[in-house]
GROMACS .gro file of C-alpha atoms in nm:
model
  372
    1UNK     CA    1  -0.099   1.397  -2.724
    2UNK     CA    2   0.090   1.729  -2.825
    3UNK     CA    3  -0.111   1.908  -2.586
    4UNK     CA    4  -0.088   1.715  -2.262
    5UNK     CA    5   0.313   1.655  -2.319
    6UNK     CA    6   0.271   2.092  -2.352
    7UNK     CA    7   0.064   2.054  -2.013
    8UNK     CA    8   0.286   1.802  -1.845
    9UNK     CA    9   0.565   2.022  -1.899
   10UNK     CA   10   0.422   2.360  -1.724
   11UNK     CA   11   0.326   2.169  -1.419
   12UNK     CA   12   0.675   2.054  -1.427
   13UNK     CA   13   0.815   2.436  -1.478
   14UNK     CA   14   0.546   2.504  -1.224
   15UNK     CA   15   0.639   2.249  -0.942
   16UNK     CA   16   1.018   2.300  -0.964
   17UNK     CA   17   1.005   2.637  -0.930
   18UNK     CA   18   0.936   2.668  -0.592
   19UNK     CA   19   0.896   2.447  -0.250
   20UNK     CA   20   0.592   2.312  -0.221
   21UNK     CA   21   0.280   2.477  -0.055
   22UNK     CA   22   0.011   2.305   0.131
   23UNK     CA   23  -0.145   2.014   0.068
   24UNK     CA   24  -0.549   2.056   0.076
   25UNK     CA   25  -0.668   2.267   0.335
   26UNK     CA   26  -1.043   2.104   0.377
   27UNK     CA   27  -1.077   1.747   0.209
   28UNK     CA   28  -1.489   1.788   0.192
   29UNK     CA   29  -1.550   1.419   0.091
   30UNK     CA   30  -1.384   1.507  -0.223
   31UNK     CA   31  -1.078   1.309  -0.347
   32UNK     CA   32  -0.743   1.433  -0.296
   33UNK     CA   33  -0.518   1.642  -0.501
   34UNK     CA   34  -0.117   1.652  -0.501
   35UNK     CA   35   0.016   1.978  -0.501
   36UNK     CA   36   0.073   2.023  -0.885
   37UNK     CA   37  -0.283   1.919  -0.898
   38UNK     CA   38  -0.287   1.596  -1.080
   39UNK     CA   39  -0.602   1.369  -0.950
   40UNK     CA   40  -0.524   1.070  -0.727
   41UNK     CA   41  -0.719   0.814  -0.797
   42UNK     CA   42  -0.674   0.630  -0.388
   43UNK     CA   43  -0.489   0.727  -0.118
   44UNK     CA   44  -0.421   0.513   0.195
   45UNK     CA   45  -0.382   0.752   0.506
   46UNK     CA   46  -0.536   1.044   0.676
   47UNK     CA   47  -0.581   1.328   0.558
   48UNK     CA   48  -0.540   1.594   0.887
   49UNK     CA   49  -0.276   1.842   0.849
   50UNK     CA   50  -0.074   1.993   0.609
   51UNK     CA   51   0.234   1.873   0.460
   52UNK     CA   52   0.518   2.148   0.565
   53UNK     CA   53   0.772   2.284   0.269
   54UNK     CA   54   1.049   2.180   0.429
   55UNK     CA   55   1.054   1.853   0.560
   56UNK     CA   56   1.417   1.807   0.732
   57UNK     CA   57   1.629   1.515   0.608
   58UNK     CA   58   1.822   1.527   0.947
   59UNK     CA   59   1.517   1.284   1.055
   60UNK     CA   60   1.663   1.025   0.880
   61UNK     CA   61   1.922   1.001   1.151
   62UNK     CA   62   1.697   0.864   1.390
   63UNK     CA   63   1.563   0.531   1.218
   64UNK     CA   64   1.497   0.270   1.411
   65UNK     CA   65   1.731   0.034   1.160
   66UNK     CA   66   1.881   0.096   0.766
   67UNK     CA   67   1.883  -0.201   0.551
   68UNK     CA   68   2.042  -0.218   0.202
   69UNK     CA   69   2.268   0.066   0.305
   70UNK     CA   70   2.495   0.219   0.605
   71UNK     CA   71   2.322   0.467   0.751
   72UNK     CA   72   2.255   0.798   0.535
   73UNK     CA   73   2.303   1.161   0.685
   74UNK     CA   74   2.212   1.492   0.562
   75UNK     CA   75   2.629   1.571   0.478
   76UNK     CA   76   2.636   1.224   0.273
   77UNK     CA   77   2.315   1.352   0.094
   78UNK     CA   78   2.440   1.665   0.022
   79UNK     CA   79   2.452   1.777  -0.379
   80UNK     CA   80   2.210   1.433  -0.436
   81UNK     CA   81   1.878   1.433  -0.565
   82UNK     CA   82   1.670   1.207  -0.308
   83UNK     CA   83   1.323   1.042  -0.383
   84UNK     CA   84   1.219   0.948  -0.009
   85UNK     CA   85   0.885   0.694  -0.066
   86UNK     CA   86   0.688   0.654   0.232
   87UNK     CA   87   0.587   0.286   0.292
   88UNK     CA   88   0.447   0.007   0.474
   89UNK     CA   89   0.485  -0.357   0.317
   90UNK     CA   90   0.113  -0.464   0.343
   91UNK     CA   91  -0.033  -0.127   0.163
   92UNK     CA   92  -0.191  -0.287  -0.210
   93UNK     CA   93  -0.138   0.105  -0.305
   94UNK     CA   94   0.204   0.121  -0.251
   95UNK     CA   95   0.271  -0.223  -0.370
   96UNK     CA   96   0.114  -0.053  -0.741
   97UNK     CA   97   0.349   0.236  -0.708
   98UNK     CA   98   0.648  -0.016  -0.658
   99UNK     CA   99   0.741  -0.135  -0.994
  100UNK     CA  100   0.799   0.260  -1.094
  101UNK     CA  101   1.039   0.366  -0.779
  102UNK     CA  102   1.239   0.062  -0.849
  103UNK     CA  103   1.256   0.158  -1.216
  104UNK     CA  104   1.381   0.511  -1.124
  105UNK     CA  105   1.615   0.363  -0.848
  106UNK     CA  106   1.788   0.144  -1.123
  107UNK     CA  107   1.772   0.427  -1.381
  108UNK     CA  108   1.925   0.719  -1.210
  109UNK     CA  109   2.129   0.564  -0.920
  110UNK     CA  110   2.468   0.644  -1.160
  111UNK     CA  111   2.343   0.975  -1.234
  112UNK     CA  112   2.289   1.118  -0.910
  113UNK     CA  113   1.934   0.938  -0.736
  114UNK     CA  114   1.921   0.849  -0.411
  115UNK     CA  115   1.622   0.641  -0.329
  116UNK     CA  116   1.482   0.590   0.026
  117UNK     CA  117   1.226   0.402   0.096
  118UNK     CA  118   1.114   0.503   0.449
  119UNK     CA  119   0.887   0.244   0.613
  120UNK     CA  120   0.615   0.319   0.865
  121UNK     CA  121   0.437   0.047   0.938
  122UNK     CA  122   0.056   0.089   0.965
  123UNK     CA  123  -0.002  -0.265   1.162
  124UNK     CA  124   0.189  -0.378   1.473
  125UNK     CA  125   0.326  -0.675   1.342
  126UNK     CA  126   0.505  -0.464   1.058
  127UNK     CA  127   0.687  -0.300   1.355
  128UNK     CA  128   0.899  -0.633   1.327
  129UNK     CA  129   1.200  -0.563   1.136
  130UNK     CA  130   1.276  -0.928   1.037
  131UNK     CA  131   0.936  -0.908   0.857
  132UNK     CA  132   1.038  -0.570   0.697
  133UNK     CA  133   1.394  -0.738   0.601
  134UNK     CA  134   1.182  -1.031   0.473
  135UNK     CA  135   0.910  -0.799   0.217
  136UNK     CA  136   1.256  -0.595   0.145
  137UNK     CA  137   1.386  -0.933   0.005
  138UNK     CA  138   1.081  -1.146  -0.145
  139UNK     CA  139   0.940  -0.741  -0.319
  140UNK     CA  140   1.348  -0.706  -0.473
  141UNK     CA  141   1.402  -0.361  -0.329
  142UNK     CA  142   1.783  -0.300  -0.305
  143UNK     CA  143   1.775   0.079  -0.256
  144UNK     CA  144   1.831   0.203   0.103
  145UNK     CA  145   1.522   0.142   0.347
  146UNK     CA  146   1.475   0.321   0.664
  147UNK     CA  147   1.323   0.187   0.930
  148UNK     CA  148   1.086   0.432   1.063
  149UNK     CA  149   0.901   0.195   1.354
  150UNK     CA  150   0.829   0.462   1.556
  151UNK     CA  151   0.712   0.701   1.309
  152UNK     CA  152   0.962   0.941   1.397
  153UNK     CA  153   1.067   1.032   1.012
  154UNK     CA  154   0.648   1.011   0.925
  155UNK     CA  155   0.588   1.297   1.209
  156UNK     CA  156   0.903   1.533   1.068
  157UNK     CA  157   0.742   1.540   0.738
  158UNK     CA  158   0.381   1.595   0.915
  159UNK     CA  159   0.338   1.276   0.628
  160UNK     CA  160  -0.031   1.098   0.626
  161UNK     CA  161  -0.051   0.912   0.348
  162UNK     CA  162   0.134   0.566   0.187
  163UNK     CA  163   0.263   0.576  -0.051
  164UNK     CA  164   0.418   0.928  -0.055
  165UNK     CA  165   0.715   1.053  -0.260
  166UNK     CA  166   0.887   1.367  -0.182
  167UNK     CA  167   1.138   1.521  -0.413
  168UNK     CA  168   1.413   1.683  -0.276
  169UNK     CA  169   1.689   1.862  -0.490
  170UNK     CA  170   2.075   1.841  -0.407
  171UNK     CA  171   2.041   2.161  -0.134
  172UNK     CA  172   1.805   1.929   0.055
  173UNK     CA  173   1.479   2.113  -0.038
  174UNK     CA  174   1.166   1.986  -0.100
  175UNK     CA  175   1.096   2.047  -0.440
  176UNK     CA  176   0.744   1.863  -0.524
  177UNK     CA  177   0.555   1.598  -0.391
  178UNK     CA  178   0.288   1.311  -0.478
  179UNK     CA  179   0.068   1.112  -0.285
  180UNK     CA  180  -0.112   0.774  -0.420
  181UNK     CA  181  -0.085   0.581  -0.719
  182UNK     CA  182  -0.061   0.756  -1.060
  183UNK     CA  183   0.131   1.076  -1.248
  184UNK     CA  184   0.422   0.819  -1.308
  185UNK     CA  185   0.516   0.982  -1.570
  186UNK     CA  186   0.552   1.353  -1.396
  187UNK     CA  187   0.714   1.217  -1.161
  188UNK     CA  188   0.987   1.071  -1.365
  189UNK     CA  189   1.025   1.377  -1.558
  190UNK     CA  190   1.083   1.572  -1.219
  191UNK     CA  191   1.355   1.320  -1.144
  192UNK     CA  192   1.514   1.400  -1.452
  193UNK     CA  193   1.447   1.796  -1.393
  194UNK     CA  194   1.641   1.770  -1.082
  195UNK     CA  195   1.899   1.612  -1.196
  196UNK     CA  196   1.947   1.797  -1.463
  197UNK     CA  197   1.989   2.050  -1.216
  198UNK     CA  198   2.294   1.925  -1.057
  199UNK     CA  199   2.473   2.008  -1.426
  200UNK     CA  200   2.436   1.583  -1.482
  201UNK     CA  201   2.435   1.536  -1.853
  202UNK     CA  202   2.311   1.252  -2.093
  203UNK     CA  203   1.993   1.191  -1.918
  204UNK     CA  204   1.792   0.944  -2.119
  205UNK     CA  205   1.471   1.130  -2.155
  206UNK     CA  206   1.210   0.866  -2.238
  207UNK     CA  207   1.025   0.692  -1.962
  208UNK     CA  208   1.156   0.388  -1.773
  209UNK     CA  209   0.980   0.104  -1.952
  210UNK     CA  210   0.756  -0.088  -1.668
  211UNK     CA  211   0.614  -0.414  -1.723
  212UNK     CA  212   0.357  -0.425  -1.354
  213UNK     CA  213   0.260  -0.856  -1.329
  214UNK     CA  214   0.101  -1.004  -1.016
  215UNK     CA  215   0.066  -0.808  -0.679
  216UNK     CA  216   0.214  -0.462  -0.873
  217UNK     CA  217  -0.039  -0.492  -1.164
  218UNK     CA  218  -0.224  -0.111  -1.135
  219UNK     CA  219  -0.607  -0.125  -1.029
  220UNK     CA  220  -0.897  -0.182  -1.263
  221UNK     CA  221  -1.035   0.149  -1.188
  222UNK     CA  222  -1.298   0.130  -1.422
  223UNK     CA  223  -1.463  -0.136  -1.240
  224UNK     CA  224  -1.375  -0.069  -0.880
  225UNK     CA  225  -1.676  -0.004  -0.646
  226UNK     CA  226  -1.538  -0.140  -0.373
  227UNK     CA  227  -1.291   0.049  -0.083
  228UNK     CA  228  -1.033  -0.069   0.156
  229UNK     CA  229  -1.196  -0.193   0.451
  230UNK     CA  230  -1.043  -0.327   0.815
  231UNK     CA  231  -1.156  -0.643   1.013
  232UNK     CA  232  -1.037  -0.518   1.308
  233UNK     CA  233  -1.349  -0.285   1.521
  234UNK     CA  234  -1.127   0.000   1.505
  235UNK     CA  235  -1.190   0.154   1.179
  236UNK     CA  236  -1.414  -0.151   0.986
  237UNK     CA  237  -1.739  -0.052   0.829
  238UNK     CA  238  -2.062  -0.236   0.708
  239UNK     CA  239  -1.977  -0.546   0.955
  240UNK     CA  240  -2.326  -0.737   0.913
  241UNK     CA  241  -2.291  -1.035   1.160
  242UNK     CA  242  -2.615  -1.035   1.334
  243UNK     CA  243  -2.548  -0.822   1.686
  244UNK     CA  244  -2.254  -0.679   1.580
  245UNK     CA  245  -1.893  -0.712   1.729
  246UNK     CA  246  -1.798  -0.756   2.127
  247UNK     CA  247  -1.455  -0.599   2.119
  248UNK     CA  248  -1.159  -0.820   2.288
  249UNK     CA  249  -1.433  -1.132   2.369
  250UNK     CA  250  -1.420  -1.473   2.216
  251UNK     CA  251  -1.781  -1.543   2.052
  252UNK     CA  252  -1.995  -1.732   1.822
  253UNK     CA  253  -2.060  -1.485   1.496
  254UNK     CA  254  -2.282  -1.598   1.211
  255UNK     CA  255  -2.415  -1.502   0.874
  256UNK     CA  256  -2.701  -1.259   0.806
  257UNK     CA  257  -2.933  -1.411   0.553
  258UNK     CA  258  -2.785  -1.182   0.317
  259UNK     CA  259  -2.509  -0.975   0.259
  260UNK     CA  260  -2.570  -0.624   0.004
  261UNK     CA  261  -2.272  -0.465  -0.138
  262UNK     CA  262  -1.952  -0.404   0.089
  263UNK     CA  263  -2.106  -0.554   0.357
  264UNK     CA  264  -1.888  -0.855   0.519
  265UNK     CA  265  -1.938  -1.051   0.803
  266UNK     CA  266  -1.771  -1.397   1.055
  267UNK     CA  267  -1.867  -1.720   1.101
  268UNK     CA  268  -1.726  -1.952   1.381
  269UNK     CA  269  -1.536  -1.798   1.702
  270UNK     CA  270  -1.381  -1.511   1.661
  271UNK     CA  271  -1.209  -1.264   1.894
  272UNK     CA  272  -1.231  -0.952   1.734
  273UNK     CA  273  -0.973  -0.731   1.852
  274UNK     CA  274  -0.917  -0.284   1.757
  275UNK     CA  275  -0.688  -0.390   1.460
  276UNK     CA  276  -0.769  -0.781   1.354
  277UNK     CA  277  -1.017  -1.067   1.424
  278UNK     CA  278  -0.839  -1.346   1.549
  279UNK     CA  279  -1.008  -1.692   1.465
  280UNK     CA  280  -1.025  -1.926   1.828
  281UNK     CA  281  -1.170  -2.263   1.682
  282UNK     CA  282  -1.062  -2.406   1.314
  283UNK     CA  283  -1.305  -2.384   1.030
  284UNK     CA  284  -1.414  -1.990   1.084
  285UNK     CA  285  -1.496  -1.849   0.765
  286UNK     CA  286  -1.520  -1.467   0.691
  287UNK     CA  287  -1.717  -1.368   0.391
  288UNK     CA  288  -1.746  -1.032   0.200
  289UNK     CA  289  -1.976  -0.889  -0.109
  290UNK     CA  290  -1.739  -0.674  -0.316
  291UNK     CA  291  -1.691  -0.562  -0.687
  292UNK     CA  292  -1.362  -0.550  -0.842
  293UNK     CA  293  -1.120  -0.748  -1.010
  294UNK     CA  294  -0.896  -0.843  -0.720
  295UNK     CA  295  -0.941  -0.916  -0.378
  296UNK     CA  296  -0.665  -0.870  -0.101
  297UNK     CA  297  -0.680  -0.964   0.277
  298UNK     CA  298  -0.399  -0.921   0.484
  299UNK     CA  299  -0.368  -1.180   0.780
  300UNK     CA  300  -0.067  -1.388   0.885
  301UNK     CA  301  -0.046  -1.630   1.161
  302UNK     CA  302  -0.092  -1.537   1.535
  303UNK     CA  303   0.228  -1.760   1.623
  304UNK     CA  304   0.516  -1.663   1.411
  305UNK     CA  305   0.665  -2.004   1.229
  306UNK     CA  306   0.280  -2.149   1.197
  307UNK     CA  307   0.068  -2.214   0.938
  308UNK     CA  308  -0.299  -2.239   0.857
  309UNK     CA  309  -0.441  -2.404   0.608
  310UNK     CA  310  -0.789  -2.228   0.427
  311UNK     CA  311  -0.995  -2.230   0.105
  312UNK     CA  312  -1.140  -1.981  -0.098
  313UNK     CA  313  -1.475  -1.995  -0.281
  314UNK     CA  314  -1.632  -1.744  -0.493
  315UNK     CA  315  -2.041  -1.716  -0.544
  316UNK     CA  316  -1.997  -2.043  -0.327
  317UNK     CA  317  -1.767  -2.237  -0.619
  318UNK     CA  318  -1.400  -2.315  -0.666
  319UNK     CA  319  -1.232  -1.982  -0.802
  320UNK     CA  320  -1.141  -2.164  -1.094
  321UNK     CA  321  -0.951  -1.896  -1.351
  322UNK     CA  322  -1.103  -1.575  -1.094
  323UNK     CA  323  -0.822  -1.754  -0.812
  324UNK     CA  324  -0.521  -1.525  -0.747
  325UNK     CA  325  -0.156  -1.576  -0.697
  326UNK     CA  326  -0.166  -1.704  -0.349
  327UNK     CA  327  -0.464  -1.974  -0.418
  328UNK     CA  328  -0.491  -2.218  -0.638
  329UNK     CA  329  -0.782  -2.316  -0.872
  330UNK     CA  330  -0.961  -2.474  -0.631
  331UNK     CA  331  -0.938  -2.240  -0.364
  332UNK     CA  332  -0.658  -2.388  -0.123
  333UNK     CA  333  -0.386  -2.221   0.005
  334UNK     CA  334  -0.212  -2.154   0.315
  335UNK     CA  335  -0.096  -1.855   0.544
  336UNK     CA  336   0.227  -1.856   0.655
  337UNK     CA  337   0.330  -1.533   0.737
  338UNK     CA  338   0.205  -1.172   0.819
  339UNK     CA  339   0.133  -1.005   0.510
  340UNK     CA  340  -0.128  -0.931   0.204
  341UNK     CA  341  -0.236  -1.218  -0.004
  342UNK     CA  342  -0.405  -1.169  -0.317
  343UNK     CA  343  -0.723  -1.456  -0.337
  344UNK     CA  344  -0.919  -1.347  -0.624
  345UNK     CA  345  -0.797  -1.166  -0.957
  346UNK     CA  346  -1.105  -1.247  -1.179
  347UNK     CA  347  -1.128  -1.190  -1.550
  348UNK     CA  348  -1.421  -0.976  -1.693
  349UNK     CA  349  -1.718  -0.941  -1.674
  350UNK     CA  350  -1.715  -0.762  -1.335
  351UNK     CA  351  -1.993  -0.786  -1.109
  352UNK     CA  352  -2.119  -0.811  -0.809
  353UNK     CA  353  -1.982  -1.119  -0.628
  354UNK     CA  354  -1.953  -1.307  -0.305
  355UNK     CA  355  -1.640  -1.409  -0.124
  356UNK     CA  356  -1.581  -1.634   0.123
  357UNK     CA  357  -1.250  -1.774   0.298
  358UNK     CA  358  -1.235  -2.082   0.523
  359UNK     CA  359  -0.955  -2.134   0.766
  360UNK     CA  360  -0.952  -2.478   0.804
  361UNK     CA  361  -0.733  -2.439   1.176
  362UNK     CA  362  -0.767  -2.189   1.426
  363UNK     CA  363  -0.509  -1.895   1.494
  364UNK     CA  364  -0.529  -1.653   1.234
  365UNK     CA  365  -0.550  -1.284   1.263
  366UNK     CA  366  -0.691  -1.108   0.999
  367UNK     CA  367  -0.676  -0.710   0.939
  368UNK     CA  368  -0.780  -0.548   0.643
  369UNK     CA  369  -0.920  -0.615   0.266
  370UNK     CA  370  -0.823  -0.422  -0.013
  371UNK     CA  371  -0.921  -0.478  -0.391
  372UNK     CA  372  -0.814  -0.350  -0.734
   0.00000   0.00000   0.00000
């Protein structure tokens, strides 16, 4: 313990000593670093450039919309410490990182934090502000939120990844940064190192106490051999319907005899579109062999104001205790809305297992799974 609080605190010497150099400058298949080289253990992006050391927080002034907050300048910044988190509502690894940048938010705000969340959507349909107002509301986020719908504050960092935090220190410079889940603690302590900066005294110097339930819970990592993975033709792998997907076309998909390990696949008629698979005719079913604890899918209804009604089985049976927060025991539950529902959270032991969802009307869209 004595010797990773002595290790903790040179990287944090070591980060806040000067602006930040590149991020990594050939990825190789090999997972990411941040730049004070703590392991991440997922990222959600892509990883192409390199992140510049000084992003410019004059970008800010060209969001598409602020909630929670009047709009925020570079002169109202000045002589704040800012935390600027990178986010899109439907991102499972941003959701994990959530609890914490709340926590800091609520800490710090009367010592000299200014929190803002900057969200980029990754899917079309979170280019809708109302449905960025709504996640702002349901996820309690009262911090100020950019809207970045056109990606305009993403591209001035040269950003890639959600979630992202950049640190900047009351002169506006980039100080550190972090990318993914994890180093919560580091990152805390940087707040605090900041701060401290700024000649703000009586800092409380133990970690912000964070109790994670639901959606936020972190990852079982230990047991997680499965990846994100998109419906839509775009960017989806190990799609085992036999004859593959017809981009843009309504058809008839079915099962393979057997699915192996991340493999998924339709049933029913399905248009399957770059980013989603929308389903034409009610009882389509899309099933997927995975290994984890949790299992995500984000998909809302093609008509706003709709719903669709579906069930979930697991190994063919009623979820039972393995159903998650947006199913019941039996499976049932309904979409309503554009977003990521959680449909399995099973308890140990974790194997191999086989998921299927039926939507028991037509006009869903479905986009991407992600597990934990």
């Amino acid at each position: 313990m004595k010797t990773n609080k002595l290790l903790v605190a040179a990287v944090l010497a070591i980060a806040l000593g000067a602006p930040i150099a590149g991020f990594v400058a050939n990825m190789g298949g090999a997972q990411p670093m941040t730049s004070t080289e703590v392991r991440v253990p997922f990222l959600h992006g892509f990883p192409t450039v390199q992140i510049p050391s000084k992003p410019k927080l004059s970008s800010l002034e060209r969001a598409t919309e602020w909630l929670n907050s009047p709009p925020l300048t570079p002169a109202a910044l000045r002589g704040k410490v800012v935390l600027v988190d990178f986010w899109t509502y439907t991102c499972i690894n941003w959701l994990r990182t959530l609890p914490y940048v709340r926590a800091w938010a609520d800490k710090y705000r009367d010592q000299g934090l200014v929190v803002i969340g900057v969200h980029a959507p990754e899917f079309a349909f979170e280019k809708n502000v109302s449905n960025v107002r709504w996640a702002v509301k349901d996820m309690r986020i009262d911090y100020p939120i950019a809207v970045d719908s056109e990606h305009v504050i993403w591209r001035a960092f040269k950003n890639q990844y959600w979630p992202a935090l950049y640190f900047i220190d009351a002169q506006g410079r980039v100080r550190h940064h972090h990318f993914g889940e994890g180093a919560y603690e580091q990152s805390e302590m940087i707040i605090r190192g900041l701060l401290a900066e700024t000649g703000t005294g009586g800092i409380d110097r133990e970690p912000v106490p964070v109790d994670a339930r639901g959606i936020e819970a972190a990852a079982d990592w230990g047991s997680l051999k499965s990846p994100e993975n998109y419906v839509g033709l775009e960017r989806t792998q190990n799609f085992a319907s036999p004859g593959g997907a017809m981009l843009d076309k309504p058809r008839l998909y079915v099962f393979p005899a057997r699915l192996r390990l991340n493999d998924w696949a339709l049933s029913g008629d399905w248009t399957v579109k770059n980013q989603e698979a929308v389903l034409n005719k009610p009882n389509g079913v899309i099933a997927y062999r995975f290994h984890a604890r949790d299992l995500h899918l984000v998909m809302g209804p093609a008509t706003p104001g709709t719903s669709v009604r579906f069930r979930v089985l697991i190994d063919g049976q009623p979820p039972g205790p393995a159903h998650g927060i947006d199913v019941d025991e039996q499976g049932y539950g309904t979409v309503t809305q554009q977003r990521l529902y959680q449909l399995i959270r099973q308890p140990k032991p974790i194997v191999d297992r086989q998921f299927e969802i039926e939507f028991l009307g037509s006009g869903v869209e479905a986009f991407a799974f992600t597990f934990g």
